[in-house]
Structures are given as C-alpha cells and as structure tokens.
CSV table of C-alpha atoms in Angstrom, one decimal:
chain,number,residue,atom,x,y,z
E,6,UNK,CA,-15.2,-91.9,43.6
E,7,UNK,CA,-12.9,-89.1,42.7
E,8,UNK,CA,-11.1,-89.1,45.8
E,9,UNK,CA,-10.5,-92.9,45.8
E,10,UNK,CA,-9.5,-92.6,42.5
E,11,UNK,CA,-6.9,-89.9,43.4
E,12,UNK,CA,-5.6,-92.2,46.9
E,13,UNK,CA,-5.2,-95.2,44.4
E,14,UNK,CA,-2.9,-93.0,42.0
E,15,UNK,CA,-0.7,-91.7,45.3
E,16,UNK,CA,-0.1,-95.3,46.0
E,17,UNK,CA,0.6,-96.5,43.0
E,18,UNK,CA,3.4,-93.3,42.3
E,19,UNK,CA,4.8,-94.5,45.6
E,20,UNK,CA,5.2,-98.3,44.6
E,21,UNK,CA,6.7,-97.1,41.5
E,22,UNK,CA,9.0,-94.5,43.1
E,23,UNK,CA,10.0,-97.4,45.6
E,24,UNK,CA,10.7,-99.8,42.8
E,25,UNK,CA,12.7,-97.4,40.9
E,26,UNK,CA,14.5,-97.0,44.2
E,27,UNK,CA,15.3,-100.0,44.7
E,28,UNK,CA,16.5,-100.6,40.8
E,29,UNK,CA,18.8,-97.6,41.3
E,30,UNK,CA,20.5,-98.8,44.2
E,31,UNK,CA,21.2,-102.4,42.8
E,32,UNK,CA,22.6,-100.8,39.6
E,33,UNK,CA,24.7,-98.3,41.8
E,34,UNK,CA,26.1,-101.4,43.7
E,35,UNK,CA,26.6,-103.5,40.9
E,36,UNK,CA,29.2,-100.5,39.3
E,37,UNK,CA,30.7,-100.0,43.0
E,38,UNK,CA,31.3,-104.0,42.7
E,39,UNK,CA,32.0,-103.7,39.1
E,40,UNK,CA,36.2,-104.3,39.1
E,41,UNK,CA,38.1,-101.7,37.3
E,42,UNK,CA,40.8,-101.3,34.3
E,43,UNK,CA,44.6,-102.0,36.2
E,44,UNK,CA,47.8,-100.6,35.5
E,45,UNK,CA,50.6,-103.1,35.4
E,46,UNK,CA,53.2,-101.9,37.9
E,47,UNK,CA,56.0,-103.2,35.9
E,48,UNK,CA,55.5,-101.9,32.5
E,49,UNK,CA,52.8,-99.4,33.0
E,50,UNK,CA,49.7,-101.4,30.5
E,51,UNK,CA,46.4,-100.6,31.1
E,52,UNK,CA,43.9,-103.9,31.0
E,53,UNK,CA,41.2,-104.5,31.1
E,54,UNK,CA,39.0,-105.7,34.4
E,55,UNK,CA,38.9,-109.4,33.3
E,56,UNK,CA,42.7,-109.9,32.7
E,57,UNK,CA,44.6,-111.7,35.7
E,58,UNK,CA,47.7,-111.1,33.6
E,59,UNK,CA,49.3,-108.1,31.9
E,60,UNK,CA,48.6,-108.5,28.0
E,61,UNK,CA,51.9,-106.6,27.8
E,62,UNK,CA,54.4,-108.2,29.7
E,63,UNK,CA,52.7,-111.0,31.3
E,64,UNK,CA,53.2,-110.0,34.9
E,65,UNK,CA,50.3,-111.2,37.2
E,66,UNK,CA,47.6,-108.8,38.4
E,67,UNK,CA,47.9,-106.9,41.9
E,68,UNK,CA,45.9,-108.9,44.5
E,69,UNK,CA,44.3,-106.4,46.3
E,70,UNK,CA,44.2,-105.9,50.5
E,71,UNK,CA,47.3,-108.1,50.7
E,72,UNK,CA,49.4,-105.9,53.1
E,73,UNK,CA,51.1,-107.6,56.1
E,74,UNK,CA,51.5,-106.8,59.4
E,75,UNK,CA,54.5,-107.1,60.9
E,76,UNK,CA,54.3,-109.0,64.2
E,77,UNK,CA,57.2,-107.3,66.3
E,78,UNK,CA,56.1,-103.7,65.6
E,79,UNK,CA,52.4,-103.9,64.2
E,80,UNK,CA,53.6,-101.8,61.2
E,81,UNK,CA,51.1,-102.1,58.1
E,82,UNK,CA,53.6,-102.9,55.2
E,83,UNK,CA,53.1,-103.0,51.1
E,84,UNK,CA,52.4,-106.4,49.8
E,85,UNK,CA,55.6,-106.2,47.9
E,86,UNK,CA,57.8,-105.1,50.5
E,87,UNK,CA,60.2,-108.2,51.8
E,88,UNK,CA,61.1,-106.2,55.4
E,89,UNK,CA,58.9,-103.9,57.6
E,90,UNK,CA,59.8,-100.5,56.7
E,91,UNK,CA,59.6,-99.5,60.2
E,92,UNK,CA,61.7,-102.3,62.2
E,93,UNK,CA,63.8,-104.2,59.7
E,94,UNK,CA,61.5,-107.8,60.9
E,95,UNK,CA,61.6,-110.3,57.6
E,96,UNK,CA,57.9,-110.8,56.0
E,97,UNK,CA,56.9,-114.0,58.0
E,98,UNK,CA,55.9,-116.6,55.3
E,99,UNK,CA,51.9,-117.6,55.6
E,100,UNK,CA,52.5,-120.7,58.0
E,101,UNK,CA,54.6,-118.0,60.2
E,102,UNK,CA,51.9,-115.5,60.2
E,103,UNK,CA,49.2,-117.9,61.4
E,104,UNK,CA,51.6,-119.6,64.1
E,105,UNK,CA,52.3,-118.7,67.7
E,106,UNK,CA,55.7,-118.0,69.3
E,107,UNK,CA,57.5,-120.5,71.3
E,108,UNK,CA,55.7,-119.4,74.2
E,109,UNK,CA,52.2,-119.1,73.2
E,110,UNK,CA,52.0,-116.0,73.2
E,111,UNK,CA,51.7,-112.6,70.7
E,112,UNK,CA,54.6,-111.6,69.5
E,113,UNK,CA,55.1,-108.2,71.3
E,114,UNK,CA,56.8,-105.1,69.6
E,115,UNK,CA,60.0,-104.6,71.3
E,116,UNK,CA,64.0,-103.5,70.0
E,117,UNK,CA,66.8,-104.0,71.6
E,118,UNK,CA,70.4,-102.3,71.3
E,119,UNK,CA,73.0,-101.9,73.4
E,120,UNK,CA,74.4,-98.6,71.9
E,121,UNK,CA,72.1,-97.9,69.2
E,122,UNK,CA,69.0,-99.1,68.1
E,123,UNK,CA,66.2,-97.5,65.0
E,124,UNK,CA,62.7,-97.3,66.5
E,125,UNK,CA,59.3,-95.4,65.7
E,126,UNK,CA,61.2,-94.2,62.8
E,127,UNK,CA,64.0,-92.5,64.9
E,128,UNK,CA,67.8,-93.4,65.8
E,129,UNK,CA,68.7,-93.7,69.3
E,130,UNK,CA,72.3,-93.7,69.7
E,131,UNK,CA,74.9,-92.7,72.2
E,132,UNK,CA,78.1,-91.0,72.6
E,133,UNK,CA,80.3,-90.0,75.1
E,134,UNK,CA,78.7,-86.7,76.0
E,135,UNK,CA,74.9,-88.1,75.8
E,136,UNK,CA,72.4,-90.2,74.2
E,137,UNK,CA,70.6,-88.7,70.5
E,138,UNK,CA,67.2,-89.0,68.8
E,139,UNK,CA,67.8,-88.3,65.1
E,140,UNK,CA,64.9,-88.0,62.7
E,141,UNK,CA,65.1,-89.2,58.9
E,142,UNK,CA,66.8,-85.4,58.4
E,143,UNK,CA,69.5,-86.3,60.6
E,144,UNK,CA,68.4,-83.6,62.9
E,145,UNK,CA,69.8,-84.2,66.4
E,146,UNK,CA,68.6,-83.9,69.7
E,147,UNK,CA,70.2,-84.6,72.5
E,148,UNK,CA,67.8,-86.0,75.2
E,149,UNK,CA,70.5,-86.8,77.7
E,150,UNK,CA,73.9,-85.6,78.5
E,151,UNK,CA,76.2,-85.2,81.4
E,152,UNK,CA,79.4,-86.8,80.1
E,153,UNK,CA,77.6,-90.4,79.7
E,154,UNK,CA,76.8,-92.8,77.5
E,155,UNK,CA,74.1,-95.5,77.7
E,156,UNK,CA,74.6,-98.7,78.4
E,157,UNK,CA,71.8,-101.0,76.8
E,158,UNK,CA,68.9,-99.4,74.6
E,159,UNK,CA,65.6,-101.0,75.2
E,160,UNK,CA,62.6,-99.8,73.1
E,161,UNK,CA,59.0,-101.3,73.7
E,162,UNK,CA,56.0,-99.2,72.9
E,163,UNK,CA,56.0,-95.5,73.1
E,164,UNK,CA,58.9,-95.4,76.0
E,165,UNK,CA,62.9,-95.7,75.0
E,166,UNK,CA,64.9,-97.1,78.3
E,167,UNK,CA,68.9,-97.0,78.8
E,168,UNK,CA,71.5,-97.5,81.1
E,169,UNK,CA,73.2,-94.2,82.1
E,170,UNK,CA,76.7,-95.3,82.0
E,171,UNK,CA,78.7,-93.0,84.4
E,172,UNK,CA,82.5,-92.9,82.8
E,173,UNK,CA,83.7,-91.7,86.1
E,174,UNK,CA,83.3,-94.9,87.9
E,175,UNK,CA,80.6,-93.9,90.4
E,176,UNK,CA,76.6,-95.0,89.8
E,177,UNK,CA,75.1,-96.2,87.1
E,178,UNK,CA,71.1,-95.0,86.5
E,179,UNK,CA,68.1,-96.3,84.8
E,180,UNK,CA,66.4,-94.0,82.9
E,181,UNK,CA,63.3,-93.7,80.4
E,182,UNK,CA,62.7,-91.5,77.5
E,183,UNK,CA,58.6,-91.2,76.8
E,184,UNK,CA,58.4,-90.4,73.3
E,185,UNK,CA,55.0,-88.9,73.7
E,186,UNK,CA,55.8,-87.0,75.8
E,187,UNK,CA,59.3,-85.9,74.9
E,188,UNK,CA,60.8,-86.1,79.0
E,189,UNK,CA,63.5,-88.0,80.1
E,190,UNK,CA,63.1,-89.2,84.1
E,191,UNK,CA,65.9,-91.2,86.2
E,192,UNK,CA,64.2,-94.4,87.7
E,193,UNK,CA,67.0,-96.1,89.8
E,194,UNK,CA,70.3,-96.8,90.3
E,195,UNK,CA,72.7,-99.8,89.6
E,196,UNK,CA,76.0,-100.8,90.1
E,197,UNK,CA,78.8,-99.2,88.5
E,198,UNK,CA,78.9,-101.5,84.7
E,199,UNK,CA,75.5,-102.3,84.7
E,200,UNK,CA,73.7,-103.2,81.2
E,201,UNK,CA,69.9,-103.0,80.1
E,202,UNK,CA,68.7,-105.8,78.6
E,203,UNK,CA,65.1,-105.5,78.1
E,204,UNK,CA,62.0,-103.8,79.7
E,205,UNK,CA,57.9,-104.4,79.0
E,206,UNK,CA,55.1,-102.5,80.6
E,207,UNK,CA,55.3,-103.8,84.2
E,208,UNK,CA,59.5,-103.7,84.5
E,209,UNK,CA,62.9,-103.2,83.1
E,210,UNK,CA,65.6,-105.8,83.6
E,211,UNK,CA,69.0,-105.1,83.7
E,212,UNK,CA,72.7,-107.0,84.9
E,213,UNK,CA,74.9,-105.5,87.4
E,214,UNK,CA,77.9,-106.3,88.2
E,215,UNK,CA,77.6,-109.5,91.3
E,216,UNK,CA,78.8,-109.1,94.7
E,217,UNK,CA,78.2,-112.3,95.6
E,218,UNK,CA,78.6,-114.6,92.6
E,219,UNK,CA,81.5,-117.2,92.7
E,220,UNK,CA,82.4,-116.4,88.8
E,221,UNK,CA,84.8,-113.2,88.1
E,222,UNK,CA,82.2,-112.0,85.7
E,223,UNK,CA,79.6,-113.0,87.3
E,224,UNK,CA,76.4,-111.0,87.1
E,225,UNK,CA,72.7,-110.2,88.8
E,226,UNK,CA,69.8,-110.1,87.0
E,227,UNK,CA,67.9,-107.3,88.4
E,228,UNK,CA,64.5,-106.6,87.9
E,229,UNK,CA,63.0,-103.3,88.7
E,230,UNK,CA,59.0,-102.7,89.2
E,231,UNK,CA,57.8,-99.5,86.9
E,232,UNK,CA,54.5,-99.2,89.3
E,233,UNK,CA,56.2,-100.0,92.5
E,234,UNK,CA,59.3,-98.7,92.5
E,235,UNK,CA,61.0,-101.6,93.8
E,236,UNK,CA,64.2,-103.8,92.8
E,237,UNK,CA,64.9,-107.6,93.3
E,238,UNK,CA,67.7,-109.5,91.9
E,239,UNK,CA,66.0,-112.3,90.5
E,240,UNK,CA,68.6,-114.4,89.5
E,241,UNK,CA,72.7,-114.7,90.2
E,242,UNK,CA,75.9,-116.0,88.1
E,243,UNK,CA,74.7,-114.8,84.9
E,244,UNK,CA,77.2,-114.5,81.5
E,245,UNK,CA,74.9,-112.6,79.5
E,246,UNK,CA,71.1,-112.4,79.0
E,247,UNK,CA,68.1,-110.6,76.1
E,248,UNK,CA,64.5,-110.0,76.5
E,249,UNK,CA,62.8,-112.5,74.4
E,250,UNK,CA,58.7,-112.6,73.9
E,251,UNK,CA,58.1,-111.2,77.3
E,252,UNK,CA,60.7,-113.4,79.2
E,253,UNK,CA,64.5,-113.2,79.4
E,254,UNK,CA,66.9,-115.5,78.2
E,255,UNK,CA,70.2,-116.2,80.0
E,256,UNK,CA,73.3,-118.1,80.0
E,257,UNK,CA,75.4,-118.6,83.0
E,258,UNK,CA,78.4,-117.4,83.9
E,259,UNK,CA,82.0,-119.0,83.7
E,260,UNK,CA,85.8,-118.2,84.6
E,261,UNK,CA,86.9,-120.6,82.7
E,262,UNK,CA,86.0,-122.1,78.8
E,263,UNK,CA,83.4,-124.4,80.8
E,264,UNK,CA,80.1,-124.6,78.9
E,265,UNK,CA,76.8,-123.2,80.5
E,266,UNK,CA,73.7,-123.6,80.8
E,267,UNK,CA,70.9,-121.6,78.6
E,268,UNK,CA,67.3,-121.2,80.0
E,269,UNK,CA,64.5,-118.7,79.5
E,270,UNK,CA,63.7,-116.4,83.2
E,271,UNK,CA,59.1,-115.8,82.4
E,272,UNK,CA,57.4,-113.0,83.7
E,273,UNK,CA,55.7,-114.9,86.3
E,274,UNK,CA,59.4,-115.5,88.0
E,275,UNK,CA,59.6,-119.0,86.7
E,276,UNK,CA,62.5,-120.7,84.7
E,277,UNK,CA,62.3,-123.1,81.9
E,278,UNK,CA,66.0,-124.6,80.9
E,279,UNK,CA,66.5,-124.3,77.1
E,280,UNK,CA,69.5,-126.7,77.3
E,281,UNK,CA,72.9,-127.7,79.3
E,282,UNK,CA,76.6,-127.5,77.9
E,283,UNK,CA,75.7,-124.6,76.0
E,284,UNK,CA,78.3,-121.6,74.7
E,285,UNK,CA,77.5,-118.4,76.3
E,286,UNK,CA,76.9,-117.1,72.5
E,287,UNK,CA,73.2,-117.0,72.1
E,288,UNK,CA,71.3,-115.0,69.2
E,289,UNK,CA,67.3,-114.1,68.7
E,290,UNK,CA,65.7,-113.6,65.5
E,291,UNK,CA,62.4,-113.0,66.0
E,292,UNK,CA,60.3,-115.8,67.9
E,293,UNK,CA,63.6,-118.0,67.0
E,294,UNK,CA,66.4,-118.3,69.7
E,295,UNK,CA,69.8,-119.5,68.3
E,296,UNK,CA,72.8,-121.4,70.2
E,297,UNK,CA,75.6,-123.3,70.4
E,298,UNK,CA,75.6,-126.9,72.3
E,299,UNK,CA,78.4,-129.2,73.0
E,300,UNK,CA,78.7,-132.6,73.5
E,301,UNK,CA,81.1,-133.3,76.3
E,302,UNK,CA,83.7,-135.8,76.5
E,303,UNK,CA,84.7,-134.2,80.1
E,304,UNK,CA,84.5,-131.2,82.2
E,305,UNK,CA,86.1,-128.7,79.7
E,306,UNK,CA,86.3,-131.2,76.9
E,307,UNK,CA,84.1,-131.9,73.7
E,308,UNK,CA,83.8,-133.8,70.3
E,309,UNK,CA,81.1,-132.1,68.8
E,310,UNK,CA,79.1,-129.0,68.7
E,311,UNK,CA,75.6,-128.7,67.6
E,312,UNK,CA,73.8,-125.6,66.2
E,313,UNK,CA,70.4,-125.5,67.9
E,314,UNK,CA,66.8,-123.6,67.7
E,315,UNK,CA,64.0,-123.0,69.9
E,316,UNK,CA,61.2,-121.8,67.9
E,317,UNK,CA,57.4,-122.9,68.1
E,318,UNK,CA,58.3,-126.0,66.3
E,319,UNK,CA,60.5,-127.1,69.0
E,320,UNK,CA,64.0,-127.1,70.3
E,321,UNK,CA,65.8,-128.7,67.4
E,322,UNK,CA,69.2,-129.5,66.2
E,323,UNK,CA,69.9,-128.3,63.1
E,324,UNK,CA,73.5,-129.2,62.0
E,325,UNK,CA,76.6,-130.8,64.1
E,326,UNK,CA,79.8,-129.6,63.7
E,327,UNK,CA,82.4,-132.7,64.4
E,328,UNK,CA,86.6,-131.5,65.8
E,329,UNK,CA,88.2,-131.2,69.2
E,330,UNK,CA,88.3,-127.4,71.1
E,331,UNK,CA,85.2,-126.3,67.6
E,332,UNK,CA,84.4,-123.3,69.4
E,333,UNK,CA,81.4,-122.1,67.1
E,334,UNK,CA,79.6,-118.6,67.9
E,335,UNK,CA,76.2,-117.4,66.3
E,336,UNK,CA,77.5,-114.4,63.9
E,337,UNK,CA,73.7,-113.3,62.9
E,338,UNK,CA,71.3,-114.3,60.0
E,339,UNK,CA,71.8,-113.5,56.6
E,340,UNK,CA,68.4,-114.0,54.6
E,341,UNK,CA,66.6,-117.0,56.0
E,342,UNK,CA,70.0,-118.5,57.2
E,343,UNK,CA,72.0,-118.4,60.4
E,344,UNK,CA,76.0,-117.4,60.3
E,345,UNK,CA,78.1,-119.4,62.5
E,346,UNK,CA,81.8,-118.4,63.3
E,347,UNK,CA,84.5,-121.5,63.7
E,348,UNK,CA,87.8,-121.6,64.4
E,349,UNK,CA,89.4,-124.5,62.6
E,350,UNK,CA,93.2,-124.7,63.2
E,351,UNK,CA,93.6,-121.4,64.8
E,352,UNK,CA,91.7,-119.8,61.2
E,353,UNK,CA,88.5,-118.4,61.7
E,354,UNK,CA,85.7,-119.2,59.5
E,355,UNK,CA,82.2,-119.0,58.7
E,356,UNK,CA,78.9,-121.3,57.6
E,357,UNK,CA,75.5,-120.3,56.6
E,358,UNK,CA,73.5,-122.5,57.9
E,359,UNK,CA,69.5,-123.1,56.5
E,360,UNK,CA,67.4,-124.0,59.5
E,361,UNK,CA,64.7,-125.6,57.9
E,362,UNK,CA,67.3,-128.0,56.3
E,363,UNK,CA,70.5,-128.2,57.9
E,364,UNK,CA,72.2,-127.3,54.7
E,365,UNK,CA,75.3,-125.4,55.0
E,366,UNK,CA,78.0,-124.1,52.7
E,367,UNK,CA,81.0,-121.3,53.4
E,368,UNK,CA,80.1,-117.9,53.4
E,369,UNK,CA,81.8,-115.9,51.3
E,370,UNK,CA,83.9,-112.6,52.8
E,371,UNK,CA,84.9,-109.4,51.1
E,372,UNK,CA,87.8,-109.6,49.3
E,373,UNK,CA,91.0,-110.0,51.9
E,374,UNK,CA,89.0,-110.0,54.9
E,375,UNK,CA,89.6,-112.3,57.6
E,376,UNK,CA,86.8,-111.5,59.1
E,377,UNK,CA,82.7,-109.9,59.2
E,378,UNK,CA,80.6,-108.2,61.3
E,379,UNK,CA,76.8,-108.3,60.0
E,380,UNK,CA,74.0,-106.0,60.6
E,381,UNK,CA,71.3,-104.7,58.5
E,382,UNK,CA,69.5,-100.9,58.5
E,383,UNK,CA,66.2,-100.3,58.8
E,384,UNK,CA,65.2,-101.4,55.4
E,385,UNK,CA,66.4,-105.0,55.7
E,386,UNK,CA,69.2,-104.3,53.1
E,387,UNK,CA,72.5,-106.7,54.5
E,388,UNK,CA,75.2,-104.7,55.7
E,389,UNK,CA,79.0,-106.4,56.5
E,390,UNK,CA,81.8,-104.5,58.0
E,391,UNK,CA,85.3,-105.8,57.2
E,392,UNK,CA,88.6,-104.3,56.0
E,393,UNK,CA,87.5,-100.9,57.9
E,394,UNK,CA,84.7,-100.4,55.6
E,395,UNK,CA,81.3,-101.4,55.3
E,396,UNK,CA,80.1,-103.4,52.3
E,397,UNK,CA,76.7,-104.5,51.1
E,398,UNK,CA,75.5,-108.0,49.3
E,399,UNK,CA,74.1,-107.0,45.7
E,400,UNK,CA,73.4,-110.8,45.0
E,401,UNK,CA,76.7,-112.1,43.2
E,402,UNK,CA,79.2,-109.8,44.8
E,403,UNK,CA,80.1,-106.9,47.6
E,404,UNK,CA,79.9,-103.4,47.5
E,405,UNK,CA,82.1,-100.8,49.5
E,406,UNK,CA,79.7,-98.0,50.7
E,407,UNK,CA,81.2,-96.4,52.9
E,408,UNK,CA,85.0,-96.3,54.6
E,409,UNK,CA,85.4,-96.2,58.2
E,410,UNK,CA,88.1,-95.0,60.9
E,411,UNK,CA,90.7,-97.8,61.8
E,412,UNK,CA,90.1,-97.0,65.1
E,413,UNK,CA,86.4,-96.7,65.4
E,414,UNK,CA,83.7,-99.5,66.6
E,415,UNK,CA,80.7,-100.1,64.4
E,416,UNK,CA,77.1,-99.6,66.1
E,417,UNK,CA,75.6,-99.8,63.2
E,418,UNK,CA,73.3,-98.8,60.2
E,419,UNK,CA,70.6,-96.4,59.9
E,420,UNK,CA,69.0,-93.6,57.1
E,421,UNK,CA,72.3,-94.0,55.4
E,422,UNK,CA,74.5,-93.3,57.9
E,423,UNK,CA,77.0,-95.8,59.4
E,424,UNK,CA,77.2,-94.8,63.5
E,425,UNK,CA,80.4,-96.0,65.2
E,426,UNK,CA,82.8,-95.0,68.1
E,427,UNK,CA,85.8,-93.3,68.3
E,428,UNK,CA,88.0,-93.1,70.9
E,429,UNK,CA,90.0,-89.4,71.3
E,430,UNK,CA,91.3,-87.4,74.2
E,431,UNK,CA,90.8,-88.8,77.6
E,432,UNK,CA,89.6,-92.5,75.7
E,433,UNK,CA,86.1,-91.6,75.9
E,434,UNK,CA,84.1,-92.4,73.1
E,435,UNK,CA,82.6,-89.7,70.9
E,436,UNK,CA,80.2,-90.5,68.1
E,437,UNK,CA,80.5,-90.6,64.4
E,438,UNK,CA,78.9,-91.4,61.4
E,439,UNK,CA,79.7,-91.8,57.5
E,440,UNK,CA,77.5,-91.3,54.6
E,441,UNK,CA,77.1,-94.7,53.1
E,442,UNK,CA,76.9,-93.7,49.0
C-alpha cells in the first residue's frame, strides 16, 4: 500500500512539474510577443507599446521588418532610405516591387560604365596609364596598366569586365577583373576602337569597329563565349547598343541624320524590334528603356517626335513634341522624370518629362548655363555639371560643390570625389578628381 502510495505521489509531482512547465513557457512567450516601449526617431520620446504615434511630436511609429531589396543589386536597404546605398537604383514603389520586367524575367544585378562605374562598394575608373579600384578611403590600386585605358566597364556579380583600349593604335583586349579573387586575365582580342557594352555569366558583348558594314560608323556586335572561348559577330550596322535585363538593346547605324531602327538582341540569339524611325539616342533606367521616335514626312524628313517607353506596362508614348528638324535626345532622369534635350531655333533646351503622365515643364539650369550634364553618386544625391563646375539640386535652388578644369571631361561622381579627364602631354588622358565640399 505504501509503495503505491509513494508511485501515485511520483506521478502526481510529474503532472504538476509538467503543468508548471507548460505555464512557464506560455508566460515566457507571451513577454517575447509582448511589444516594447519605442523611441521616436525624430524627437527622441519614449512611448509607450500601445502608441502608433509619438505623444511628443506626432510622428508615426516605426513599422518594423520593412527593409527593401533593391532589385538590380540585391542590396538590403533601411526602410527610410529613398536609393540603394550600394548601386544608386531608386526605391521601386510597391506595385514596382511586385511586377516583372519587360521581359519576364528577374531583374539581374548588373552596372554599366564606359569609363567609370561604383560597384560592390568600390570605384572602377580609368586613366591613361591603367584602370583603378578605389575603396571608400580613396586608396588606390591599380589593377591594370600598360599605357591604356578601358574602353567600356561592365560589372555583373563578383567579376568587373573592360575594354583594354590600346592608345597606340594596335589591338584592343577583353579583359576580366574577379573581385574575389583579386586577378586580372586577358580573354580576347578586338578591333582596334572596340567598346564593352555588357557581359552576364555565359558571355561578354562588345562593338568593334565593322569591316563590312555599308555605314562609316558602322559597327559589329560581337559576342564572346566565357566557357568556350569562342567569338561570333552576332549582328552588323550597329550605331550604339547597352545590356538591358539579360539582352542587348541596339540602334542601327547611319551616315547620314536618317532615323534608325531600335530593337532588343535576347540571349537565345533572337531579336524583338522595339520600334522604326527611332534617334540613335536611347537611355535605360532600370527595367525602363527610354527613346526618341519620329514621325516621318520623308526619308530624312519629320513633323513630330515622340518620347517613348518600354517598360512591363508596354511600349508607350508618353509626350509628342510637334516642329520641323526637333531633334530631341534623352539627357537622363531626374527623380521619377525623364530629361529630354531639344534644339528649338538653333537654342538648346530641356523638358522634364513625368512618364506616368506625360506632364512636362522646363527644367531649370544653373545660373548662365547653356547647358547640363546629369549624373548622380552612389547615394542617389542629383549631380549637374555646367559652367565647369558641378552643382547639386537642394530642392528650390543649385549648389556649386566642387569646380572643375576647363579642359577636363566629367566621368562622374563617387565617395565625394568628382572623376574626370584631362588631356596633357602627348593628348593622352590622365585621371583627376576634386573633392566635392
């Protein structure tokens, strides 16, 4: 009797012990769910849990695990941040970030520049005696040299690609830079003024001057196979051309002001046309192509030019531009809206033009200035070169940063430093860079 006795208290001190368990647990997991005190991050208040709003100032609460990926580099960015820190890409709005690209497909993370470009947190630039990495301390180092500068920068995962432009006149080379591994390799050569414009994980495409094409600047697309080696020219008579989603977008080639026409080269060897009577001017933002198309009223003649998109809402018209010999060209975005340059009587001028509208209004220019380049840094901040200085838009008005030689040629921004050319003895191009304060 004793013994049962005994075996009935074990079991009841274990179903008690379990019980108390299983109480401790659900109390533990009620304070891990329990929401804690916030800080507001504009005044620095501390509320309470239950408060959606700071009893302070009123600003709304944090939302938490609202990061965003950016969907040309994969970079993880602060809710609050407006441009990935790590490419310069806009924040896609929430119907962006659920869409697909024109093509159907991921967007993929590639860069492109043709003498400079900021990737994996590094500038790649190039002067005349070799092509620099430069980390956020402006170290340099000097990857390539030879007396050569690079001819197209192409960036797409952890490999950096460039045209090794020979300033001698002989051979041009292809050649990748693996980041892991710190080594630079040759992997063909081109014609003598050839131009990378894009590469992905099975080839790298680049123009070369044509042999064979009927137009004076006619070019080849060539593309070359990273895992066999081999070259093809894939198409012929081609004005300009930019990787774009995995294909290649290119414009034909002309000798005189004849429009072109604009279509998109795939990966499977296929091409789609984009549109005819097109300028040779194109520009990509993202999964958004931009260019010019005319409506002719003969073989060299027109009556109205119309700013176009391809996007994955279509290939739309967004605003037409009426006048004899408009000649618009796409200048580069500024916020959500496209810049268009037109010459009106001989005077240049320029539009911003919304795409998702077709409103439009004059741009305004720095102070005396004829004329703007636009390019932004790393951090999405706007930068405009003009009067041989470089400015920045503070909302209402410009901002000199940073003066620049009269005689050298903008690359662009990055960490701070404006990068141009100079020209000096021998008129070969050696690198500089300002400070911008």
């Amino acid at each position: 009797m004793k013994t049962a006795n005994r075996k009935r208290l074990k079991v009841m001190l274990l179903f008690a012990m379990v019980i108390s368990g299983i109480f401790y647990l659900s109390v533990l997991g009620a304070e891990e769910e329990t929401e804690e005190n916030w800080i507001c991050a504009y005044c620095s208040t501390l509320n309470a849990a239950e408060y959606n709003f700071c009893s302070n100032c009123g600003v709304a609460k944090p939302v938490e695990n609202q990061t965003w990926i950016c969907p040309d580099c994969g970079n993880e960015n602060e809710s609050d941040f407006n441009f990935c820190v790590k490419c310069g890409r806009e924040k896609p709005s929430e119907e962006e970030a659920g869409s697909e690209t024109a093509s159907g497909a991921a967007v993929q993370a590639y860069a492109y520049g043709q003498h400079m470009l900021y990737w994996d947190g590094y500038t790649y630039v190039t002067g005349d005696d070799g092509v620099y990495r430069i980390d956020s301390s402006n170290q340099f180092d000097r990857i390539l040299g030879n007396n050569s500068i690079a001819n197209g920068l192409f960036a797409a995962g952890d490999k950096v690609y460039f045209i090794k432009y020979d300033l001698e006149g002989g051979s041009d080379f292809l050649y990748v830079y693996d980041i892991s591994q710190d080594d630079c390799n040759v992997l063909c050569t081109a014609n003598n003024g050839s131009l990378l414009v894009g590469a992905d994980d099975e080839a790298a495409y680049f123009l070369e001057p044509s042999k064979t094409s009927e137009y004076n600047d006619g070019k080849d697309l060539i593309r070359y196979h990273l895992d066999t080696d081999k070259k093809e020219t894939v198409a012929s008579g081609i004005g300009t051309a930019q990787f774009w989603n995995g294909g290649i977008v290119i414009s034909g080639a002309a000798s005189d002001i004849s429009p072109v026409q604009l279509a998109v080269l795939g990966a499977d060897g296929n091409s789609g046309l984009v549109a005819e009577n097109c300028s040779q001017n194109f520009y990509i933002d993202g999964n958004s192509l931009y260019y010019v198309k005319y409506n002719m009223t003969s073989d060299i003649d027109w009556d109205k030019a119309y700013i176009c998109c391809l996007d994955q809402t279509g290939n739309n018209e967004i605003l037409c531009i009426e006048g004899n010999y408009v000649t618009p060209s796409i200048a580069g975005m500024v916020s959500e809206n496209v810049v268009v340059s037109v010459y009106l009587d001989g005077k240049q001028q320029y539009i911003q033009v919304n795409p998702a509208d077709g409103n439009w209004g004059e741009m305004e220019l720095p102070d005396g200035a004829s004329s703007v380049s636009i390019f932004y840094d790393e951090y999405g901040n706007r930068y405009y070169y003009a009067n041989n200085s470089v400015y920045v838009w503070k909302g209402s008005e410009y901002v000199e940063v940073t003066g620049v030689a009269s005689d050298g040629i903008i690359l662009g921004v990055a960490d701070n430093y404006v990068f141009c050319w100079r020209y000096q003895a021998g008129n070969h191009p050696s690198l500089f860079q300002f400070p911008i304060s």
